[in-house]
Short mmCIF file of C-alpha atoms and ligand atoms in Angstrom, two decimals:
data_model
loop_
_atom_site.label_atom_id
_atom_site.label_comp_id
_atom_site.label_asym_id
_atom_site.label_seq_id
_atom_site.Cartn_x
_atom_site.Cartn_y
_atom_site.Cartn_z
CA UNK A 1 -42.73 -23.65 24.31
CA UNK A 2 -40.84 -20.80 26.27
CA UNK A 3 -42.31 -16.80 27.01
CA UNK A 4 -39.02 -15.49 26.31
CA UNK A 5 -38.54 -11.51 27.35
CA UNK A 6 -35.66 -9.41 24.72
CA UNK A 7 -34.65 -6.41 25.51
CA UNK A 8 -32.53 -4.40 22.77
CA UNK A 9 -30.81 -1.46 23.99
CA UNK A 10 -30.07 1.87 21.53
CA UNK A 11 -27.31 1.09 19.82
CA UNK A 12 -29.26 -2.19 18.69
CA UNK A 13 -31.87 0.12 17.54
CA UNK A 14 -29.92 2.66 16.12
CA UNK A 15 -31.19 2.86 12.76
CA UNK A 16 -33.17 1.08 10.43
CA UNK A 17 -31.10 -1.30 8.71
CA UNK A 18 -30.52 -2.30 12.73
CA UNK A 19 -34.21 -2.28 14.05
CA UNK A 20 -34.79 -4.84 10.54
CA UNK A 21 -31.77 -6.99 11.89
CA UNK A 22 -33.64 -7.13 15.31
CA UNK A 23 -36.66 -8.08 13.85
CA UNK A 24 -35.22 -10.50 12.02
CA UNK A 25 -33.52 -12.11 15.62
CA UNK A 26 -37.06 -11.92 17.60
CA UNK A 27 -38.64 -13.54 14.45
CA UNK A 28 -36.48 -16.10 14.59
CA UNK A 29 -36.79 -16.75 18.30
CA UNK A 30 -40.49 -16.97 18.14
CA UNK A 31 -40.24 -19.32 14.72
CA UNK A 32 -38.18 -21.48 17.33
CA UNK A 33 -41.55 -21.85 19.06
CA UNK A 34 -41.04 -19.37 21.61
CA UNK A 35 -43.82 -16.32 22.99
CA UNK A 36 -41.89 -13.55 22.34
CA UNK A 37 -42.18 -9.66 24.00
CA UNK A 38 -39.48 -7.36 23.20
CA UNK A 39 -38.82 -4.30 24.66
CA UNK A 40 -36.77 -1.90 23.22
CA UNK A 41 -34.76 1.46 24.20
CA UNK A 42 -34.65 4.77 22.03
CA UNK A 43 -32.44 5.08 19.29
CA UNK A 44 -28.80 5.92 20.67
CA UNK A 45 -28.44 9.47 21.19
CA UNK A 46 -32.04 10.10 21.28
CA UNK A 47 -32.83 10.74 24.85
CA UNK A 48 -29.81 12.67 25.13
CA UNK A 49 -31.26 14.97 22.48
CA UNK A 50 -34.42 15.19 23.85
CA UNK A 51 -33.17 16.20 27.29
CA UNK A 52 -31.22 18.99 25.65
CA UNK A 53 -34.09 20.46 23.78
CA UNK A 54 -36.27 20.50 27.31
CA UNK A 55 -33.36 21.92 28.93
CA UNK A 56 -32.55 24.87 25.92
CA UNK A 57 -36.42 25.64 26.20
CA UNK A 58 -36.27 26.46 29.80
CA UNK A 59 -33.11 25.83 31.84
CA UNK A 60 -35.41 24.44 35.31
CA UNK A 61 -37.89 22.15 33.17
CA UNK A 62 -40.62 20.71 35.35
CA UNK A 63 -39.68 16.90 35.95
CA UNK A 64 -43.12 15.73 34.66
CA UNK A 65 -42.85 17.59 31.22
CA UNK A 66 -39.44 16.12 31.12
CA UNK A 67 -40.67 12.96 31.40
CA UNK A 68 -43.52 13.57 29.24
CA UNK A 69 -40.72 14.34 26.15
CA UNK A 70 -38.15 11.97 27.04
CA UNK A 71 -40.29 8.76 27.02
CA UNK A 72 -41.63 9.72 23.16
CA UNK A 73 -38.12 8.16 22.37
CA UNK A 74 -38.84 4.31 23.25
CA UNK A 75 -42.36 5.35 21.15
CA UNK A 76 -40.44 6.10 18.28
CA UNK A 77 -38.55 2.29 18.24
CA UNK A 78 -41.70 0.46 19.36
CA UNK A 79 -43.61 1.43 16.30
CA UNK A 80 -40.62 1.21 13.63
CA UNK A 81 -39.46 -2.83 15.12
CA UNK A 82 -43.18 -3.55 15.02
CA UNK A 83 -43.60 -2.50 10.95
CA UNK A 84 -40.16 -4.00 10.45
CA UNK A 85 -41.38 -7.39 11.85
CA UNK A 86 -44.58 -7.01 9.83
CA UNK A 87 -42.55 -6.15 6.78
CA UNK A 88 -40.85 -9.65 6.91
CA UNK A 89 -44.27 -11.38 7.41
CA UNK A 90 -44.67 -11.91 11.17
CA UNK A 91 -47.59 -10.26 13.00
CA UNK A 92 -46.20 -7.76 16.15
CA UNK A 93 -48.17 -5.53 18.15
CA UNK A 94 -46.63 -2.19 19.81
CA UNK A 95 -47.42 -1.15 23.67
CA UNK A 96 -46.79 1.92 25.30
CA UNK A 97 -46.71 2.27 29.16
CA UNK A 98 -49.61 3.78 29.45
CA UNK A 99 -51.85 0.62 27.17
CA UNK A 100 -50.54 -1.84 29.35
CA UNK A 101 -50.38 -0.13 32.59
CA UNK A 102 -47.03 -0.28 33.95
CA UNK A 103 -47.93 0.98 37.16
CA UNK A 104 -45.21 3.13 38.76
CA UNK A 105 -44.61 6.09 41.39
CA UNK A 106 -45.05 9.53 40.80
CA UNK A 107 -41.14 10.31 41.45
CA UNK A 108 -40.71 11.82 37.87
CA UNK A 109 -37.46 10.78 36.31
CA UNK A 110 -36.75 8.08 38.46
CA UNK A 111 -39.97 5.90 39.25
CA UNK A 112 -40.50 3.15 40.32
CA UNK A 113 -42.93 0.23 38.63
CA UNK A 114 -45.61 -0.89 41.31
CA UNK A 115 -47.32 -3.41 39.22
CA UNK A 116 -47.67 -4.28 35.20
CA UNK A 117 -50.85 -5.44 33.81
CA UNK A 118 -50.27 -8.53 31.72
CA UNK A 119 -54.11 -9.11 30.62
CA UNK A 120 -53.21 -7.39 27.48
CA UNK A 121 -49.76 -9.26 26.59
CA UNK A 122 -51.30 -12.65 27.43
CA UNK A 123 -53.89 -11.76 24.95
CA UNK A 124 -51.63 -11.00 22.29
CA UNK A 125 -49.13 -13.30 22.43
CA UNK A 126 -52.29 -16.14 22.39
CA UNK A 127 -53.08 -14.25 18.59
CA UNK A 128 -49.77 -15.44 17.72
CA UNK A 129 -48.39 -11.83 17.73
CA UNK A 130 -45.03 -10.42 19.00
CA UNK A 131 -45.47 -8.21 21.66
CA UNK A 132 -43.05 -4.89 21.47
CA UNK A 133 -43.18 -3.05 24.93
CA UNK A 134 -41.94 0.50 25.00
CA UNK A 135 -38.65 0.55 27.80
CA UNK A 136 -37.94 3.34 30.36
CA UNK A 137 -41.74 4.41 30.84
CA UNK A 138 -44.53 3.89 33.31
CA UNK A 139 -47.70 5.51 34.50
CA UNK A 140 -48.85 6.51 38.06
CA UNK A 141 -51.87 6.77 39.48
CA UNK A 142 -53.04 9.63 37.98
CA UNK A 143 -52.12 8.78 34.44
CA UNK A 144 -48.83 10.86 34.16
CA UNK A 145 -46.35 9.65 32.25
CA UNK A 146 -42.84 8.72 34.52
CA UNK A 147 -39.76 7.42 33.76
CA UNK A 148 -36.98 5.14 35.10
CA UNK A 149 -34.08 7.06 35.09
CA UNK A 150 -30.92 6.30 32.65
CA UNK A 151 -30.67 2.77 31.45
CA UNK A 152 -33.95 2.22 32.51
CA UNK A 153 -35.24 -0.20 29.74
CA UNK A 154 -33.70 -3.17 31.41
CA UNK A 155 -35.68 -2.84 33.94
CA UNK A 156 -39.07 -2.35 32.18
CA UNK A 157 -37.62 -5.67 30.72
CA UNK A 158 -36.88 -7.52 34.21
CA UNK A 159 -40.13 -6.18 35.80
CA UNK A 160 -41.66 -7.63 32.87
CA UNK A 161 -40.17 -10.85 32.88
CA UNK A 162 -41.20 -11.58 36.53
CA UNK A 163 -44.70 -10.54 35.89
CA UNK A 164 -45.36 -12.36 32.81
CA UNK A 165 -43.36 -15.20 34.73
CA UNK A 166 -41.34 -15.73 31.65
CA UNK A 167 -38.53 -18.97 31.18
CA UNK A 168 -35.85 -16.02 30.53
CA UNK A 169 -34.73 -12.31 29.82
CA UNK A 170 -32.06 -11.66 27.49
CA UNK A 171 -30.31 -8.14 27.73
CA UNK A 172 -29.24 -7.65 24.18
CA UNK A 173 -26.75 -4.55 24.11
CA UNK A 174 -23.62 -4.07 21.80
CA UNK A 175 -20.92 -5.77 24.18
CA UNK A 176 -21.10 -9.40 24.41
CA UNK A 177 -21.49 -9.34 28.23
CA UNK A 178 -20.45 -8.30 31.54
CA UNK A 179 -16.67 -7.36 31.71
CA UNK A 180 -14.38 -7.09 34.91
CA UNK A 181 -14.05 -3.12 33.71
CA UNK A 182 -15.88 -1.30 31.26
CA UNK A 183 -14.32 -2.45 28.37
CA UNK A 184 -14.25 1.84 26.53
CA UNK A 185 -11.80 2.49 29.64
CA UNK A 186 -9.50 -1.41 29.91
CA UNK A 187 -8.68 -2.31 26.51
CA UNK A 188 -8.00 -6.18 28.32
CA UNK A 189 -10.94 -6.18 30.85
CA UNK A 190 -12.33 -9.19 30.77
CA UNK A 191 -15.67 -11.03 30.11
CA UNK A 192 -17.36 -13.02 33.22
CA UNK A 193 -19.13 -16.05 32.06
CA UNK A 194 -21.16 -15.71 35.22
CA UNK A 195 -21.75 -12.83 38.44
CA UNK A 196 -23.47 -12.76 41.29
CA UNK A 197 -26.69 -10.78 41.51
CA UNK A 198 -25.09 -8.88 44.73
CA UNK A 199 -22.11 -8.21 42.50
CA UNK A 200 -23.68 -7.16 39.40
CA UNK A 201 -26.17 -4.96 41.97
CA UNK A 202 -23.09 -2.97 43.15
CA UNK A 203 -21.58 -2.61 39.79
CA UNK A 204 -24.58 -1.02 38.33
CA UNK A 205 -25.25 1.27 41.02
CA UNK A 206 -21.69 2.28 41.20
CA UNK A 207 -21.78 3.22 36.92
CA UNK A 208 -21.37 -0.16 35.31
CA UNK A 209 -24.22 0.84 32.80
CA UNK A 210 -24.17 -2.52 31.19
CA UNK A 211 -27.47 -3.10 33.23
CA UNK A 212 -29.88 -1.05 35.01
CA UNK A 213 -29.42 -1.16 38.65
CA UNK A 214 -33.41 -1.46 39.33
CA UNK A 215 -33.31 -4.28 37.16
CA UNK A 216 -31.11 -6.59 39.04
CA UNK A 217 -33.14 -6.15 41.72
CA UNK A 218 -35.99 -7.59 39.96
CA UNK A 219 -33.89 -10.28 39.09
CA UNK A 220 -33.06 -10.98 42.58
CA UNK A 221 -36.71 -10.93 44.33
CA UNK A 222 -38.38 -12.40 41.39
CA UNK A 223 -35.75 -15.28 40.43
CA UNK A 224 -35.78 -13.79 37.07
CA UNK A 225 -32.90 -15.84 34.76
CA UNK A 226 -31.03 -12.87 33.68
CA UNK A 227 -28.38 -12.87 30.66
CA UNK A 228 -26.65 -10.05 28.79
CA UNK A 229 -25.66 -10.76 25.43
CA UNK A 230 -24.80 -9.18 22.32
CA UNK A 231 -26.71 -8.02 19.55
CA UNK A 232 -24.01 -8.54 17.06
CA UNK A 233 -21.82 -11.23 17.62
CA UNK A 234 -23.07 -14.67 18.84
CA UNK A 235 -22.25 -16.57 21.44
CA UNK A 236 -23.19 -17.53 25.66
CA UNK A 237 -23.10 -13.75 27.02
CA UNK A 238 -22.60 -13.43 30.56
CA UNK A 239 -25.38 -14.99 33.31
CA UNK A 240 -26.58 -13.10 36.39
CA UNK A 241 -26.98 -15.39 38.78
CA UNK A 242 -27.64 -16.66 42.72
CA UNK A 243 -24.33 -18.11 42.84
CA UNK A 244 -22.06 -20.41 41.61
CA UNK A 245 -19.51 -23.09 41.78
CA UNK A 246 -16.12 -21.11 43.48
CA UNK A 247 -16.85 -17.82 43.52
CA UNK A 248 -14.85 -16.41 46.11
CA UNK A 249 -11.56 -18.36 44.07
CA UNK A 250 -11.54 -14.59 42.71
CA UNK A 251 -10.56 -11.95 44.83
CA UNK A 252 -12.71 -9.48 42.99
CA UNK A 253 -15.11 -9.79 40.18
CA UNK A 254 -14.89 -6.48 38.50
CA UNK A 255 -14.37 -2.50 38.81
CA UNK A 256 -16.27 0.34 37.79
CA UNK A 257 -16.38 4.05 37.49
CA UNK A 258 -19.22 6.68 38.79
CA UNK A 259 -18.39 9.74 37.73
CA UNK A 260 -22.50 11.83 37.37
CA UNK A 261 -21.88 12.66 40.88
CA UNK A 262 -21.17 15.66 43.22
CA UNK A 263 -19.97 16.27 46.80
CA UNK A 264 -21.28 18.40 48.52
CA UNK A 265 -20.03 19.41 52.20
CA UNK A 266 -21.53 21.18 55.15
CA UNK A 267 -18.80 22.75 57.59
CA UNK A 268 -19.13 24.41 60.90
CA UNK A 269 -22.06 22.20 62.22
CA UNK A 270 -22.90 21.45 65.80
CA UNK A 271 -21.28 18.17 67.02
CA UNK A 272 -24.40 16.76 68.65
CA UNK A 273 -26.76 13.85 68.20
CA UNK A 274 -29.43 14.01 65.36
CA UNK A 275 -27.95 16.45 63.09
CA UNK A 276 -27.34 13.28 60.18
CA UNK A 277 -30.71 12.51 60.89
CA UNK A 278 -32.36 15.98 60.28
CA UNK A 279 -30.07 16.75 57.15
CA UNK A 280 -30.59 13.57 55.87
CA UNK A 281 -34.20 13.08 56.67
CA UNK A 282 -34.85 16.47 54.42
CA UNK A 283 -32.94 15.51 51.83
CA UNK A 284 -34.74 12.14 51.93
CA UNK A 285 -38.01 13.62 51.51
CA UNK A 286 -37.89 15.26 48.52
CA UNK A 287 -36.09 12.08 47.01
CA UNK A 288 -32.50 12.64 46.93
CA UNK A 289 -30.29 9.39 47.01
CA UNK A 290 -27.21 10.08 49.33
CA UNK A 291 -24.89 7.64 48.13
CA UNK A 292 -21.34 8.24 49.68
CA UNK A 293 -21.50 9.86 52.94
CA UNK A 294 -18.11 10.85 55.63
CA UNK A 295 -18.58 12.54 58.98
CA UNK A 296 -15.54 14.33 60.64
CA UNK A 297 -15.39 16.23 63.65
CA UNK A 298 -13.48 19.37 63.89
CA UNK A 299 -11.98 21.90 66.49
CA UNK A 300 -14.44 23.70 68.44
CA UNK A 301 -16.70 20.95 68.78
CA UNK A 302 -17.90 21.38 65.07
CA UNK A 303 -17.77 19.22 62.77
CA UNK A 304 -18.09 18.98 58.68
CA UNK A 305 -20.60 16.34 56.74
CA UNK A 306 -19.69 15.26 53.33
CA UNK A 307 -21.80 12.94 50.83
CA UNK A 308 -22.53 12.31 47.23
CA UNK A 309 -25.84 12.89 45.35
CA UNK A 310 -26.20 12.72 41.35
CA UNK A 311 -25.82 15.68 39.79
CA UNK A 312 -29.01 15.82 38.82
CA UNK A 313 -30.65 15.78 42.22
CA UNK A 314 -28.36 18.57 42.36
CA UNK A 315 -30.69 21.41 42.36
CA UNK A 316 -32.98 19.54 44.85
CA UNK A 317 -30.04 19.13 47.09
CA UNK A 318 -28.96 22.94 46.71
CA UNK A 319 -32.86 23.76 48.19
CA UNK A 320 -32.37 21.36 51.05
CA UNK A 321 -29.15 22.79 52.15
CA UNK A 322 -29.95 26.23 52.03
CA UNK A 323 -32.55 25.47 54.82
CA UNK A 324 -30.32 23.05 56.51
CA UNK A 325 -27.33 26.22 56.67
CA UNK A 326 -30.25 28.41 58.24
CA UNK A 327 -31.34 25.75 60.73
CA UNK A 328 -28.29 24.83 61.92
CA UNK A 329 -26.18 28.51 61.29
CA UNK A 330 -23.44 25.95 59.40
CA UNK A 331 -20.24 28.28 58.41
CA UNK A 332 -20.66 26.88 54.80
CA UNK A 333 -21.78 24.72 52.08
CA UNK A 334 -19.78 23.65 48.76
CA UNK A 335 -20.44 21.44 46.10
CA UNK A 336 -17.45 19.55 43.72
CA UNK A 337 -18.59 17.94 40.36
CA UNK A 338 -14.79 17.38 39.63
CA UNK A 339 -15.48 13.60 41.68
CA UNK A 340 -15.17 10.66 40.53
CA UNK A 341 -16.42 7.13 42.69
CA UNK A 342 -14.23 4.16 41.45
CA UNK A 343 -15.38 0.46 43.24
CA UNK A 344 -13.80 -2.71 43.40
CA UNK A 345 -16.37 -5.49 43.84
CA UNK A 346 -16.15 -8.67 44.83
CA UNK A 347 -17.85 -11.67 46.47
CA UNK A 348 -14.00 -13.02 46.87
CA UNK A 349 -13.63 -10.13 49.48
CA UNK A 350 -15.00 -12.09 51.99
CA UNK A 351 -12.88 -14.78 51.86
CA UNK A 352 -9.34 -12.91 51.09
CA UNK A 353 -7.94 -10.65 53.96
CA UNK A 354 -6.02 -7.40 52.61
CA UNK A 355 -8.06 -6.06 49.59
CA UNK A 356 -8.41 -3.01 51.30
CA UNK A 357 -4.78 -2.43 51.60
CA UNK A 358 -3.77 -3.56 48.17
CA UNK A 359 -6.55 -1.09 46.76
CA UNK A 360 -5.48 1.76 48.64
CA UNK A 361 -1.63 1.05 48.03
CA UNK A 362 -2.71 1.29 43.92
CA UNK A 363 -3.20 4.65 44.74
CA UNK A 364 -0.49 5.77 47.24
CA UNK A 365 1.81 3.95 44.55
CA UNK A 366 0.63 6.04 41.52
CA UNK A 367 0.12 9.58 43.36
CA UNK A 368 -3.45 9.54 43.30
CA UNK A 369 -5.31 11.36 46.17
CA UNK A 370 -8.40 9.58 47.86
CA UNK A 371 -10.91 12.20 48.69
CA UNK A 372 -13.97 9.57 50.77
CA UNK A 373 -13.70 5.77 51.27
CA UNK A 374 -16.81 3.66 51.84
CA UNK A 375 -17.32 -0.10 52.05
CA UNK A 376 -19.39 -3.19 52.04
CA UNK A 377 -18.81 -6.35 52.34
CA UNK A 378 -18.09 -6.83 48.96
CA UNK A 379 -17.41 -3.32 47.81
CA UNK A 380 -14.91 -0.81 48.28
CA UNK A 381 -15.46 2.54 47.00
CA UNK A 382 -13.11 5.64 46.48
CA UNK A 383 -13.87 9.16 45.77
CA UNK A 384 -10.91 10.80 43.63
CA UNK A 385 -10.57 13.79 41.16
CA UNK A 386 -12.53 12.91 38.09
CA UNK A 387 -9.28 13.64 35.61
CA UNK A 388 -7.74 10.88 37.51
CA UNK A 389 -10.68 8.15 37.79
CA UNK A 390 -9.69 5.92 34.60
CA UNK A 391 -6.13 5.80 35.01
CA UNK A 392 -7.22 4.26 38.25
CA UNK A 393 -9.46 1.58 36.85
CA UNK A 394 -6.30 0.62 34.52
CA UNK A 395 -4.36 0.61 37.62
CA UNK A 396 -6.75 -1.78 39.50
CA UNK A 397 -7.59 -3.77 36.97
CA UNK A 398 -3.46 -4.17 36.37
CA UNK A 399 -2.63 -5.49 39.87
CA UNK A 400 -6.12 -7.84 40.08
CA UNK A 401 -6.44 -9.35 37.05
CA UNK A 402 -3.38 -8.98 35.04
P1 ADP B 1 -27.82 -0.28 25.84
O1 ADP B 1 -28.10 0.94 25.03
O2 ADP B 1 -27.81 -1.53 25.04
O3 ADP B 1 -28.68 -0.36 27.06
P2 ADP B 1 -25.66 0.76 27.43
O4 ADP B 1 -24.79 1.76 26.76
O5 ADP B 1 -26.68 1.24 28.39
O6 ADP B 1 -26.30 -0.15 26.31
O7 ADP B 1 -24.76 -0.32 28.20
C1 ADP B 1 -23.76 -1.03 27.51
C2 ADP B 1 -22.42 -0.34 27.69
O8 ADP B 1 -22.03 -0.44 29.05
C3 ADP B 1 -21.28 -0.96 26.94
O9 ADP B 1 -21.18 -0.43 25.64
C4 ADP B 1 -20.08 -0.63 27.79
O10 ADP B 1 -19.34 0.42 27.21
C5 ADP B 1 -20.64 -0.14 29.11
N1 ADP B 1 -20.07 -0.83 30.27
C6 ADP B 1 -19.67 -0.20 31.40
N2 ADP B 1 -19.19 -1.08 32.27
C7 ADP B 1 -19.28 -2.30 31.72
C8 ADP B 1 -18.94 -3.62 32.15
N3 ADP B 1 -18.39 -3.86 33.34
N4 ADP B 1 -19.17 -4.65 31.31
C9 ADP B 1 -19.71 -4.42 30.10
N5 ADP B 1 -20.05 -3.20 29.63
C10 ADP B 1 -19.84 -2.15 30.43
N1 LIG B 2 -33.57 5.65 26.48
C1 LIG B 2 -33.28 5.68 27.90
C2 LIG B 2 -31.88 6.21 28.14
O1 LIG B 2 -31.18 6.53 27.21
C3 LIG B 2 -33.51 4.36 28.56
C4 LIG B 2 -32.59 3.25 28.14
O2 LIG B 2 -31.89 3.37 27.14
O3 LIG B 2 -32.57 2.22 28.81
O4 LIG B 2 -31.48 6.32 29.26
MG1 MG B 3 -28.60 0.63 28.92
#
């Protein structure tokens, strides 16, 4: 017998006649003689809607109420797949955060889970009961309800896995894997039978939303055997894993697109150790992510800082700055949302000389201006106009893989 961790993601719960047909799947994989906890998302379009009634009743909503109204979504799906598996005769109990204790931060809207209490599961599944876990949500010390941050069920699902030491956790989602593109923007992208969890890692945080980045993480530490797979059409999926037989035969495993960022850019600063530090230090503090971040020094012995931060640490960033201006009597600040990261990731990269080039030369070839670079050993990341960013994908995903 296997504890076996599903996770079904909105469009697999978009309505009822799909919650039934997931109820019918995780009754199936228990009457195979598996344990079974499923967690599930909010119905598709859901959390959208729910963030744009907080933000039409008062345009600054305080992070915690957000998160208070946002997670009612994944309460909404827990309840309705737990009656739908009673309703074809298996017993299913539904879990919020807050009745099993997923223990988290208290960064509203992006927490992160400390700890999960699995007294409660164990004690279900040994009544014989499917266990339905509410994604996205956790509690912190105090009791507040927090939340993940987009995508966040798969990781409620990972984090859950590795506590509960389960034999696997399958990603159910309405594509039938991981692709070397997303498949909405390269009609022939590709699906991976396998990826590397350093791959996959820089995918997701770079806007392949096929997984939660948090979540491969989990997989990573915790040795978690990680799969997505579809919902709706059968067959192996794509497996996250440690590695595998030649991977670096490929030069790169697969692109993506970011594009729920904004630059922002400081001009006219002094030229003189510990400036990065201070700004960044600040900005660190109250919790903004810097992802992409160029220096360049200027005449005068000034120079200009530019980085990326989701737009919606925007207004955080925005409170930062206007200190860091004062402090450092900076000539000005801007912010662009018309970005767009694109990233070309690959474990191959090590192995291969010239990716570089032959990235940048897709876009000296086809007009396209790049804005920031920034690399890894297995990433390369551009920042270009937003209007341009999935031509480019086509473009890359032309010269490596077709
Ligand atoms: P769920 O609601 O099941 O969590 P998501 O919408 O969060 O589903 O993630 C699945 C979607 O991710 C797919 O529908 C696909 O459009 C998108 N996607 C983006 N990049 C990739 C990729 N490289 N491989 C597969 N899917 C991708
Ligand atoms: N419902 C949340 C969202 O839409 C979490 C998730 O789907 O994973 O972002
Ligand atoms: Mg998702």
């Amino acid at each position: 017998m296997a504890l076996i961790v599903q996770k079904f993601g909105g469009t697999s719960v978009g309505d009822v006649e799909r919650i039934k047909n997931v109820a019918k799947k995780v009754i199936a994989t228990k009457k195979a003689g598996n344990d079974v906890v499923v967690v599930v998302s909010a119905m598709s379009g859901t959390t959208d809607y729910l963030i744009n009634l907080g933000k039409q009743t008062n345009p600054n909503p305080s992070k915690r109420e957000m998160d208070m109204l946002v997670s009612t979504g994944e309460q909404v799906t827990i309840a309705l797949l737990s009656m739908a598996i009673h309703y074809f005769g298996e017993d299913a109990i539904s879990y919020n955060a807050l009745q099993i204790g997923i223990k988290t931060t208290s960064d509203y809207t992006k927490a992160k889970i400390l700890g999960i209490n699995t007294e409660k599961i164990f004690e279900s599944l040994k009544q014989g009961k499917i266990v339905v876990v509410a994604g996205f949500q956790g509690v912190d010390e105090e009791g507040n309800i927090t939340t993940f941050g987009r995508g966040g069920s798969d990781t409620t699902a990972v984090a859950l896995a590795a506590a509960l030491k389960a034999d696997r956790c399958d990603i159910y989602t309405d594509v039938d894997g991981v692709y070397t593109a997303a498949p909405r923007i390269v009609k022939n992208a590709k699906k991976l039978d396998y990826i590397t969890h350093d791959e996959m890692l820089e995918l997701a945080s770079m806007g392949a939303k096929v997984l939660h980045d948090r979540s491969v993480i989990f997989a990573m530490k915790y040795n978690v055997p990680l799969r997505v797979v579809s919902t709706f059409v059968e067959n192996e999926g794509t497996l996250i894993v440690k590695e595998y037989n030649n991977m670096e035969d490929l030069v790169i495993t697969g692109i993506s697109k970011k594009a729920d960022e904004t630059r922002v850019n400081i001009a006219g600063i002094p030229d003189r150790p510990g400036i990065a530090s201070m700004i960044f230090k600040k900005l660190a503090e109250k919790n903004v992510n810097v992802n992409m971040i160029v220096q360049s020094v200027g005449k005068d012995s000034k120079s200009q800082i530019s980085f990326t931060v989701l737009n919606t640490d925007v207004d955080d960033t925005k409170r930062v700055m206007e200190e860091v201006q004062k402090e450092l009597g900076a000539d000005n600040v801007s912010y662009d949302q018309d970005i767009a990261i694109v990233s070309v990731v690959g474990i191959g990269m090590k192995a291969h000389s010239g990716v570089a080039a032959k990235v940048f030369e897709v876009f000296a070839e086809n007009n396209i201006n790049i804005e920031m670079i920034s690399t890894s050993e297995i990433k390369i990341s551009v920042v270009i106009k937003k209007d341009k960013a999935d031509d480019a994908v086509r473009l890359l995903h032309q010269k490596f893989f077709e």
